[in-house]
PDB file of C-alpha atoms in Angstrom:
ATOM      1  CA  MET A 160      23.453 220.543 316.238  1.00  0.00           C
ATOM      2  CA  THR A 161      25.132 219.771 312.938  1.00  0.00           C
ATOM      3  CA  SER A 162      27.622 222.248 311.504  1.00  0.00           C
ATOM      4  CA  ILE A 163      28.913 222.368 307.957  1.00  0.00           C
ATOM      5  CA  ILE A 164      31.837 224.522 309.091  1.00  0.00           C
ATOM      6  CA  THR A 165      33.178 222.464 312.015  1.00  0.00           C
ATOM      7  CA  ASN A 166      32.837 218.691 311.696  1.00  0.00           C
ATOM      8  CA  THR A 167      33.907 217.497 315.148  1.00  0.00           C
ATOM      9  CA  SER A 168      33.193 213.851 314.298  1.00  0.00           C
ATOM     10  CA  ALA A 169      35.518 214.012 311.309  1.00  0.00           C
ATOM     11  CA  MET A 170      38.182 215.739 313.408  1.00  0.00           C
ATOM     12  CA  THR A 171      37.989 213.020 316.055  1.00  0.00           C
ATOM     13  CA  ALA A 172      38.055 210.248 313.450  1.00  0.00           C
ATOM     14  CA  LEU A 173      41.006 211.892 311.693  1.00  0.00           C
ATOM     15  CA  GLN A 174      43.062 212.192 314.905  1.00  0.00           C
ATOM     16  CA  THR A 175      42.298 208.570 315.759  1.00  0.00           C
ATOM     17  CA  LEU A 176      43.342 207.461 312.271  1.00  0.00           C
ATOM     18  CA  LYS A 177      46.587 209.447 312.525  1.00  0.00           C
ATOM     19  CA  SER A 178      47.372 207.748 315.819  1.00  0.00           C
ATOM     20  CA  ILE A 179      46.654 204.334 314.347  1.00  0.00           C
ATOM     21  CA  ASN A 180      48.796 205.069 311.292  1.00  0.00           C
ATOM     22  CA  SER A 181      51.665 206.173 313.546  1.00  0.00           C
ATOM     23  CA  ASN A 182      51.452 202.975 315.588  1.00  0.00           C
ATOM     24  CA  LEU A 183      51.175 200.955 312.395  1.00  0.00           C
ATOM     25  CA  ALA A 184      54.341 202.562 310.998  1.00  0.00           C
ATOM     26  CA  SER A 185      56.139 201.751 314.256  1.00  0.00           C
ATOM     27  CA  ALA A 186      55.019 198.118 314.091  1.00  0.00           C
ATOM     28  CA  GLN A 187      56.073 197.834 310.464  1.00  0.00           C
ATOM     29  CA  ASN A 188      59.483 199.331 311.346  1.00  0.00           C
ATOM     30  CA  GLU A 189      59.924 196.765 314.137  1.00  0.00           C
ATOM     31  CA  ILE A 190      59.163 193.919 311.756  1.00  0.00           C
ATOM     32  CA  SER A 191      61.415 195.248 308.982  1.00  0.00           C
ATOM     33  CA  THR A 192      64.393 196.029 311.275  1.00  0.00           C
ATOM     34  CA  GLY A 193      63.810 193.328 313.887  1.00  0.00           C
ATOM     35  CA  LYS A 194      64.345 195.935 316.618  1.00  0.00           C
ATOM     36  CA  THR A 195      62.079 197.818 318.970  1.00  0.00           C
ATOM     37  CA  ILE A 196      64.779 200.476 319.377  1.00  0.00           C
ATOM     38  CA  SER A 197      66.655 201.206 316.165  1.00  0.00           C
ATOM     39  CA  THR A 198      67.271 204.948 316.547  1.00  0.00           C
ATOM     40  CA  ALA A 199      67.915 207.352 319.410  1.00  0.00           C
ATOM     41  CA  LYS A 200      64.412 208.817 319.124  1.00  0.00           C
ATOM     42  CA  ASP A 201      62.859 205.436 319.989  1.00  0.00           C
ATOM     43  CA  ASN A 202      64.467 205.430 323.456  1.00  0.00           C
ATOM     44  CA  ALA A 203      67.516 207.652 323.875  1.00  0.00           C
ATOM     45  CA  ALA A 204      68.728 206.062 327.139  1.00  0.00           C
ATOM     46  CA  ILE A 205      68.535 202.436 325.980  1.00  0.00           C
ATOM     47  CA  TRP A 206      69.937 203.316 322.556  1.00  0.00           C
ATOM     48  CA  SER A 207      72.934 205.000 324.206  1.00  0.00           C
ATOM     49  CA  ILE A 208      73.567 201.991 326.473  1.00  0.00           C
ATOM     50  CA  THR A 209      73.433 199.532 323.603  1.00  0.00           C
ATOM     51  CA  LYS A 210      75.813 201.587 321.463  1.00  0.00           C
ATOM     52  CA  VAL A 211      78.377 201.553 324.270  1.00  0.00           C
ATOM     53  CA  MET A 212      77.883 197.805 324.665  1.00  0.00           C
ATOM     54  CA  GLU A 213      78.221 197.268 320.916  1.00  0.00           C
ATOM     55  CA  SER A 214      81.493 199.200 321.036  1.00  0.00           C
ATOM     56  CA  ASP A 215      82.686 196.937 323.870  1.00  0.00           C
ATOM     57  CA  VAL A 216      81.705 193.825 321.922  1.00  0.00           C
ATOM     58  CA  SER A 217      83.698 195.072 318.941  1.00  0.00           C
ATOM     59  CA  GLY A 218      86.692 195.705 321.209  1.00  0.00           C
ATOM     60  CA  ILE A 219      86.352 192.278 322.831  1.00  0.00           C
ATOM     61  CA  ASN A 220      86.284 190.601 319.415  1.00  0.00           C
ATOM     62  CA  SER A 221      89.453 192.494 318.456  1.00  0.00           C
ATOM     63  CA  ILE A 222      91.109 191.339 321.685  1.00  0.00           C
ATOM     64  CA  LYS A 223      90.060 187.755 320.979  1.00  0.00           C
ATOM     65  CA  THR A 224      91.767 188.058 317.594  1.00  0.00           C
ATOM     66  CA  ALA A 225      94.895 189.362 319.336  1.00  0.00           C
ATOM     67  CA  LEU A 226      94.748 186.449 321.791  1.00  0.00           C
ATOM     68  CA  ASP A 227      94.438 183.950 318.955  1.00  0.00           C
ATOM     69  CA  LEU A 228      97.427 185.538 317.205  1.00  0.00           C
ATOM     70  CA  GLY A 229      99.463 185.528 320.418  1.00  0.00           C
ATOM     71  CA  GLY A 230      98.436 181.954 321.156  1.00  0.00           C
ATOM     72  CA  SER A 231      99.586 180.837 317.718  1.00  0.00           C
ATOM     73  CA  THR A 232     102.954 182.534 318.213  1.00  0.00           C
ATOM     74  CA  VAL A 233     103.446 180.915 321.614  1.00  0.00           C
ATOM     75  CA  SER A 234     102.341 177.573 320.177  1.00  0.00           C
ATOM     76  CA  VAL A 235     105.139 177.752 317.615  1.00  0.00           C
ATOM     77  CA  ALA A 236     107.655 178.433 320.400  1.00  0.00           C
ATOM     78  CA  ARG A 237     106.294 175.501 322.407  1.00  0.00           C
ATOM     79  CA  GLU A 238     106.415 173.131 319.450  1.00  0.00           C
ATOM     80  CA  ALA A 239     109.990 174.178 318.704  1.00  0.00           C
ATOM     81  CA  THR A 240     111.171 173.724 322.282  1.00  0.00           C
ATOM     82  CA  GLU A 241     109.430 170.350 322.545  1.00  0.00           C
ATOM     83  CA  SER A 242     111.279 169.275 319.381  1.00  0.00           C
ATOM     84  CA  ILE A 243     114.508 170.567 320.919  1.00  0.00           C
ATOM     85  CA  VAL A 244     113.837 168.538 324.068  1.00  0.00           C
ATOM     86  CA  LYS A 245     113.400 165.381 321.971  1.00  0.00           C
ATOM     87  CA  ASP A 246     116.731 165.973 320.230  1.00  0.00           C
ATOM     88  CA  LEU A 247     118.380 166.738 323.550  1.00  0.00           C
ATOM     89  CA  GLN A 248     117.145 163.397 324.854  1.00  0.00           C
ATOM     90  CA  SER A 249     118.742 161.765 321.827  1.00  0.00           C
ATOM     91  CA  ILE A 250     121.973 163.670 322.488  1.00  0.00           C
ATOM     92  CA  GLN A 251     121.828 162.544 326.121  1.00  0.00           C
ATOM     93  CA  ASP A 252     121.574 158.917 324.962  1.00  0.00           C
ATOM     94  CA  LEU A 253     124.590 159.438 322.704  1.00  0.00           C
ATOM     95  CA  VAL A 254     126.580 160.970 325.565  1.00  0.00           C
ATOM     96  CA  VAL A 255     125.693 157.987 327.753  1.00  0.00           C
ATOM     97  CA  GLN A 256     126.870 155.607 325.013  1.00  0.00           C
ATOM     98  CA  ALA A 257     130.154 157.479 324.834  1.00  0.00           C
ATOM     99  CA  GLN A 258     130.921 156.444 328.423  1.00  0.00           C
ATOM    100  CA  ALA A 259     131.595 152.902 327.200  1.00  0.00           C
ATOM    101  CA  GLU A 260     135.092 151.744 326.269  1.00  0.00           C
ATOM    102  CA  ASN A 261     134.438 149.997 322.959  1.00  0.00           C
ATOM    103  CA  VAL A 262     132.400 152.538 320.984  1.00  0.00           C
ATOM    104  CA  ASP A 263     133.148 154.753 318.002  1.00  0.00           C
ATOM    105  CA  LYS A 264     133.183 158.106 319.781  1.00  0.00           C
ATOM    106  CA  GLU A 265     133.951 160.008 316.591  1.00  0.00           C
ATOM    107  CA  THR A 266     130.710 158.750 315.039  1.00  0.00           C
ATOM    108  CA  LEU A 267     128.815 159.568 318.227  1.00  0.00           C
ATOM    109  CA  GLN A 268     130.223 163.090 318.126  1.00  0.00           C
ATOM    110  CA  THR A 269     129.137 163.453 314.488  1.00  0.00           C
ATOM    111  CA  GLN A 270     125.603 162.410 315.412  1.00  0.00           C
ATOM    112  CA  ILE A 271     125.600 164.906 318.287  1.00  0.00           C
ATOM    113  CA  THR A 272     126.776 167.671 315.932  1.00  0.00           C
ATOM    114  CA  ASN A 273     123.995 166.808 313.481  1.00  0.00           C
ATOM    115  CA  LYS A 274     121.442 167.005 316.288  1.00  0.00           C
ATOM    116  CA  MET A 275     122.795 170.414 317.260  1.00  0.00           C
ATOM    117  CA  ASP A 276     122.380 171.600 313.668  1.00  0.00           C
ATOM    118  CA  SER A 277     118.762 170.452 313.769  1.00  0.00           C
ATOM    119  CA  ILE A 278     118.233 172.357 317.021  1.00  0.00           C
ATOM    120  CA  ARG A 279     119.588 175.518 315.393  1.00  0.00           C
ATOM    121  CA  ASN A 280     117.132 175.055 312.548  1.00  0.00           C
ATOM    122  CA  TYR A 281     114.243 174.612 314.989  1.00  0.00           C
ATOM    123  CA  ILE A 282     115.149 177.880 316.687  1.00  0.00           C
ATOM    124  CA  SER A 283     115.546 179.919 313.488  1.00  0.00           C
ATOM    125  CA  GLY A 284     112.259 178.591 312.109  1.00  0.00           C
ATOM    126  CA  ALA A 285     110.214 179.101 315.267  1.00  0.00           C
ATOM    127  CA  GLN A 286     108.598 182.360 314.112  1.00  0.00           C
ATOM    128  CA  PHE A 287     104.997 183.338 313.543  1.00  0.00           C
ATOM    129  CA  ASN A 288     104.211 186.537 311.667  1.00  0.00           C
ATOM    130  CA  GLY A 289     107.836 187.595 312.122  1.00  0.00           C
ATOM    131  CA  LEU A 290     107.974 187.095 315.902  1.00  0.00           C
ATOM    132  CA  ASN A 291     110.398 184.518 317.291  1.00  0.00           C
ATOM    133  CA  PHE A 292     110.620 184.037 321.055  1.00  0.00           C
ATOM    134  CA  LEU A 293     113.695 181.811 320.814  1.00  0.00           C
ATOM    135  CA  ASN A 294     116.263 183.879 318.924  1.00  0.00           C
ATOM    136  CA  THR A 295     115.607 187.455 320.041  1.00  0.00           C
ATOM    137  CA  THR A 296     116.151 189.479 323.181  1.00  0.00           C
ATOM    138  CA  GLY A 297     114.197 192.407 324.532  1.00  0.00           C
ATOM    139  CA  ASP A 298     111.203 193.225 326.656  1.00  0.00           C
ATOM    140  CA  ASP A 299     108.394 190.759 327.257  1.00  0.00           C
ATOM    141  CA  VAL A 300     105.821 190.482 324.481  1.00  0.00           C
ATOM    142  CA  LYS A 301     102.468 191.798 325.667  1.00  0.00           C
ATOM    143  CA  VAL A 302      99.373 190.056 324.352  1.00  0.00           C
ATOM    144  CA  LEU A 303      96.086 191.953 324.766  1.00  0.00           C
ATOM    145  CA  ALA A 304      93.906 189.893 327.075  1.00  0.00           C
ATOM    146  CA  ALA A 305      90.920 191.916 328.324  1.00  0.00           C
ATOM    147  CA  LEU A 306      88.921 195.127 327.879  1.00  0.00           C
ATOM    148  CA  ASN A 307      87.760 196.819 331.076  1.00  0.00           C
ATOM    149  CA  ARG A 308      85.231 199.636 331.508  1.00  0.00           C
ATOM    150  CA  ASP A 309      84.631 201.094 334.979  1.00  0.00           C
ATOM    151  CA  ASN A 310      81.544 202.868 336.305  1.00  0.00           C
ATOM    152  CA  THR A 311      82.851 206.237 335.078  1.00  0.00           C
ATOM    153  CA  GLY A 312      83.120 204.972 331.505  1.00  0.00           C
ATOM    154  CA  ALA A 313      86.935 204.885 331.515  1.00  0.00           C
ATOM    155  CA  VAL A 314      88.334 202.071 329.386  1.00  0.00           C
ATOM    156  CA  SER A 315      91.539 200.122 330.051  1.00  0.00           C
ATOM    157  CA  THR A 316      93.130 196.891 328.853  1.00  0.00           C
ATOM    158  CA  ASP A 317      94.945 193.978 330.481  1.00  0.00           C
ATOM    159  CA  THR A 318      97.733 191.947 328.921  1.00  0.00           C
ATOM    160  CA  ILE A 319      99.384 188.559 329.233  1.00  0.00           C
ATOM    161  CA  ASP A 320     103.151 189.021 329.228  1.00  0.00           C
ATOM    162  CA  ILE A 321     105.286 186.444 327.415  1.00  0.00           C
ATOM    163  CA  GLU A 322     109.012 186.197 328.142  1.00  0.00           C
ATOM    164  CA  ARG A 323     111.571 185.754 325.406  1.00  0.00           C
ATOM    165  CA  ASN A 324     113.992 182.853 325.913  1.00  0.00           C
ATOM    166  CA  GLN A 325     116.850 183.358 323.493  1.00  0.00           C
ATOM    167  CA  LEU A 326     118.436 179.981 322.854  1.00  0.00           C
ATOM    168  CA  TYR A 327     120.669 180.900 319.923  1.00  0.00           C
ATOM    169  CA  ASP A 328     122.027 184.220 318.633  1.00  0.00           C
ATOM    170  CA  GLY A 329     123.249 183.115 315.212  1.00  0.00           C
ATOM    171  CA  SER A 330     126.700 182.126 316.379  1.00  0.00           C
ATOM    172  CA  ALA A 331     126.365 180.343 319.709  1.00  0.00           C
ATOM    173  CA  PHE A 332     123.858 178.620 321.928  1.00  0.00           C
ATOM    174  CA  MET A 333     122.570 180.761 324.784  1.00  0.00           C
ATOM    175  CA  GLY A 334     120.390 180.563 327.855  1.00  0.00           C
ATOM    176  CA  ALA A 335     119.062 177.070 328.520  1.00  0.00           C
ATOM    177  CA  LEU A 336     121.150 175.655 325.654  1.00  0.00           C
ATOM    178  CA  ALA A 337     124.430 177.340 326.617  1.00  0.00           C
ATOM    179  CA  GLY A 338     125.775 174.023 327.912  1.00  0.00           C
ATOM    180  CA  LEU A 339     125.795 172.591 324.382  1.00  0.00           C
ATOM    181  CA  GLU A 340     128.719 174.812 323.403  1.00  0.00           C
ATOM    182  CA  GLY A 341     131.871 172.738 323.458  1.00  0.00           C
ATOM    183  CA  LEU A 342     130.027 169.458 324.103  1.00  0.00           C
ATOM    184  CA  ASP A 343     132.563 166.862 323.002  1.00  0.00           C
ATOM    185  CA  VAL A 344     132.480 163.106 323.550  1.00  0.00           C
ATOM    186  CA  ASP A 345     135.288 162.285 321.106  1.00  0.00           C
ATOM    187  CA  THR A 346     137.762 161.855 323.935  1.00  0.00           C
ATOM    188  CA  ASP A 347     139.150 159.180 326.196  1.00  0.00           C
ATOM    189  CA  VAL A 348     139.467 161.482 329.171  1.00  0.00           C
ATOM    190  CA  ALA A 349     136.981 160.268 331.786  1.00  0.00           C
ATOM    191  CA  ALA A 350     136.656 163.704 333.368  1.00  0.00           C
ATOM    192  CA  ASP A 351     135.733 165.275 330.020  1.00  0.00           C
ATOM    193  CA  LEU A 352     133.105 162.603 329.371  1.00  0.00           C
ATOM    194  CA  GLN A 353     131.643 163.147 332.830  1.00  0.00           C
ATOM    195  CA  ALA A 354     131.574 166.899 332.185  1.00  0.00           C
ATOM    196  CA  ALA A 355     129.687 166.259 328.940  1.00  0.00           C
ATOM    197  CA  MET A 356     127.188 164.117 330.849  1.00  0.00           C
ATOM    198  CA  THR A 357     126.670 166.844 333.446  1.00  0.00           C
ATOM    199  CA  ALA A 358     126.311 169.499 330.758  1.00  0.00           C
ATOM    200  CA  ILE A 359     123.686 167.660 328.698  1.00  0.00           C
ATOM    201  CA  ASN A 360     121.655 166.818 331.811  1.00  0.00           C
ATOM    202  CA  GLY A 361     121.619 170.490 332.788  1.00  0.00           C
ATOM    203  CA  VAL A 362     120.685 171.603 329.269  1.00  0.00           C
ATOM    204  CA  LEU A 363     117.864 169.070 329.081  1.00  0.00           C
ATOM    205  CA  SER A 364     116.487 170.149 332.447  1.00  0.00           C
ATOM    206  CA  GLU A 365     116.576 173.876 331.625  1.00  0.00           C
ATOM    207  CA  THR A 366     115.130 173.453 328.134  1.00  0.00           C
ATOM    208  CA  THR A 367     112.300 171.334 329.526  1.00  0.00           C
ATOM    209  CA  LYS A 368     111.450 174.268 331.799  1.00  0.00           C
ATOM    210  CA  VAL A 369     111.331 176.582 328.772  1.00  0.00           C
ATOM    211  CA  ALA A 370     108.994 174.213 326.932  1.00  0.00           C
ATOM    212  CA  SER A 371     106.795 173.934 330.029  1.00  0.00           C
ATOM    213  CA  TYR A 372     106.700 177.727 330.334  1.00  0.00           C
ATOM    214  CA  TYR A 373     105.430 178.193 326.797  1.00  0.00           C
ATOM    215  CA  GLY A 374     102.972 175.337 327.235  1.00  0.00           C
ATOM    216  CA  ALA A 375     101.526 176.995 330.349  1.00  0.00           C
ATOM    217  CA  LYS A 376     101.316 180.381 328.606  1.00  0.00           C
ATOM    218  CA  GLU A 377      99.610 178.823 325.594  1.00  0.00           C
ATOM    219  CA  ALA A 378      97.023 177.218 327.884  1.00  0.00           C
ATOM    220  CA  GLN A 379      96.492 180.549 329.678  1.00  0.00           C
ATOM    221  CA  ILE A 380      95.954 182.382 326.393  1.00  0.00           C
ATOM    222  CA  ALA A 381      93.577 179.682 325.117  1.00  0.00           C
ATOM    223  CA  SER A 382      91.546 179.882 328.327  1.00  0.00           C
ATOM    224  CA  GLN A 383      91.366 183.682 328.129  1.00  0.00           C
ATOM    225  CA  SER A 384      90.376 183.542 324.459  1.00  0.00           C
ATOM    226  CA  GLU A 385      87.566 181.105 325.264  1.00  0.00           C
ATOM    227  CA  PHE A 386      86.341 183.396 328.047  1.00  0.00           C
ATOM    228  CA  MET A 387      86.409 186.457 325.788  1.00  0.00           C
ATOM    229  CA  GLY A 388      84.356 184.569 323.217  1.00  0.00           C
ATOM    230  CA  LYS A 389      81.761 183.669 325.839  1.00  0.00           C
ATOM    231  CA  LEU A 390      81.767 187.258 327.139  1.00  0.00           C
ATOM    232  CA  SER A 391      81.154 188.595 323.635  1.00  0.00           C
ATOM    233  CA  ASP A 392      78.240 186.173 323.176  1.00  0.00           C
ATOM    234  CA  ALA A 393      76.745 187.134 326.548  1.00  0.00           C
ATOM    235  CA  MET A 394      76.991 190.856 325.818  1.00  0.00           C
ATOM    236  CA  THR A 395      75.514 190.387 322.352  1.00  0.00           C
ATOM    237  CA  ALA A 396      72.605 188.483 323.901  1.00  0.00           C
ATOM    238  CA  GLY A 397      72.166 191.298 326.443  1.00  0.00           C
ATOM    239  CA  ILE A 398      72.014 193.890 323.682  1.00  0.00           C
ATOM    240  CA  GLY A 399      69.419 191.774 321.910  1.00  0.00           C
ATOM    241  CA  THR A 400      67.308 191.619 325.055  1.00  0.00           C
ATOM    242  CA  LEU A 401      67.245 195.425 325.196  1.00  0.00           C
ATOM    243  CA  VAL A 402      66.540 196.270 321.546  1.00  0.00           C
ATOM    244  CA  ASP A 403      65.358 193.202 319.636  1.00  0.00           C
ATOM    245  CA  ALA A 404      61.681 193.035 318.721  1.00  0.00           C
ATOM    246  CA  ASP A 405      59.395 190.214 319.853  1.00  0.00           C
ATOM    247  CA  MET A 406      58.363 189.153 316.359  1.00  0.00           C
ATOM    248  CA  GLU A 407      55.292 187.202 317.491  1.00  0.00           C
ATOM    249  CA  GLU A 408      54.014 190.190 319.439  1.00  0.00           C
ATOM    250  CA  ALA A 409      54.870 192.605 316.626  1.00  0.00           C
ATOM    251  CA  SER A 410      53.042 190.436 314.091  1.00  0.00           C
ATOM    252  CA  ALA A 411      49.914 190.248 316.260  1.00  0.00           C
ATOM    253  CA  ARG A 412      50.027 194.007 316.888  1.00  0.00           C
ATOM    254  CA  LEU A 413      50.430 194.689 313.163  1.00  0.00           C
ATOM    255  CA  THR A 414      47.335 192.648 312.346  1.00  0.00           C
ATOM    256  CA  ALA A 415      45.315 194.446 315.024  1.00  0.00           C
ATOM    257  CA  LEU A 416      46.476 197.869 313.837  1.00  0.00           C
ATOM    258  CA  GLN A 417      45.644 197.048 310.228  1.00  0.00           C
ATOM    259  CA  THR A 418      42.112 196.171 311.357  1.00  0.00           C
ATOM    260  CA  GLN A 419      41.916 199.401 313.382  1.00  0.00           C
ATOM    261  CA  GLN A 420      43.145 201.348 310.359  1.00  0.00           C
ATOM    262  CA  GLN A 421      40.362 199.951 308.178  1.00  0.00           C
ATOM    263  CA  LEU A 422      37.765 200.802 310.821  1.00  0.00           C
ATOM    264  CA  GLY A 423      39.257 204.278 311.247  1.00  0.00           C
ATOM    265  CA  ILE A 424      39.023 204.926 307.509  1.00  0.00           C
ATOM    266  CA  GLN A 425      35.383 203.835 307.552  1.00  0.00           C
ATOM    267  CA  ALA A 426      34.643 206.040 310.578  1.00  0.00           C
ATOM    268  CA  LEU A 427      36.273 209.041 308.887  1.00  0.00           C
ATOM    269  CA  SER A 428      34.297 208.351 305.722  1.00  0.00           C
ATOM    270  CA  ILE A 429      31.038 208.249 307.688  1.00  0.00           C
ATOM    271  CA  ALA A 430      31.921 211.447 309.537  1.00  0.00           C
ATOM    272  CA  ASN A 431      32.719 213.226 306.251  1.00  0.00           C
ATOM    273  CA  GLN A 432      29.332 212.193 304.811  1.00  0.00           C
ATOM    274  CA  THR A 433      27.355 213.775 307.675  1.00  0.00           C
ATOM    275  CA  PRO A 434      27.382 217.341 306.239  1.00  0.00           C
ATOM    276  CA  GLN A 435      26.071 215.943 302.963  1.00  0.00           C
ATOM    277  CA  ASN A 436      22.917 214.872 304.805  1.00  0.00           C
ATOM    278  CA  ILE A 437      22.126 218.583 305.405  1.00  0.00           C
ATOM    279  CA  LEU A 438      21.411 218.946 301.703  1.00  0.00           C
ATOM    280  CA  ALA A 439      18.286 216.801 302.093  1.00  0.00           C
ATOM    281  CA  LEU A 440      16.775 219.499 304.276  1.00  0.00           C
ATOM    282  CA  PHE A 441      16.918 221.974 301.350  1.00  0.00           C
ATOM    283  CA  ARG A 442      15.138 219.773 298.817  1.00  0.00           C
TER     284      ARG A 442
END
């Protein structure tokens, strides 16, 4: 039976075409955005997971920036202390020379004083972004090192703590360099010369430890920064696995849906023409 009031064929064709158009819009959205899940309505659970992961990636990148900043600051301290060690070695050589009988000890003392002035300059200039580990006291400097999220969603951070080693306070040498105060080789007293030798050896040993400390901390920060970079890349790749569209598949599906759309339009057109055939019965 053919009805001019209810065209079931047209209704079926129309519903099919609507479904095809919906799938076609989805495929076009995938191709234009490059994602299978771009909004919460696409897949609420996966979308929520990826947003949390994206937040973590952003936090990790911020921590990597903090690590790079901290590493640069520690690097300045290491470079300064290594330069100090080199000058201390030169001072040690001068102190050794002063042990001889026929040397100009006044000139040697002048050279030692000049080296000390250079060391003071190294310390005062060993700052990065206003932070100087070598001429300030206080608590350890905490460098952000990691972002942690537990299974309850609680977020915490870890730090790498860097000690300050004040070597000069603006008026006198301190800490590892304290033995430089009063270092005098312009004397003929054997005991005083021996005391100067003992003092410079102790200063050199202690300052070398300071330089080694900052070198080890710089290496630790660099290693952590490298790991955080790799972690960020891995998490970004994981997010992509969850939401990125397979462009080859999307392209093939788009072509198929476009063909289905054309056929659906033709089917709907044929179904809409059926009632017109009834007119022939009245001629």
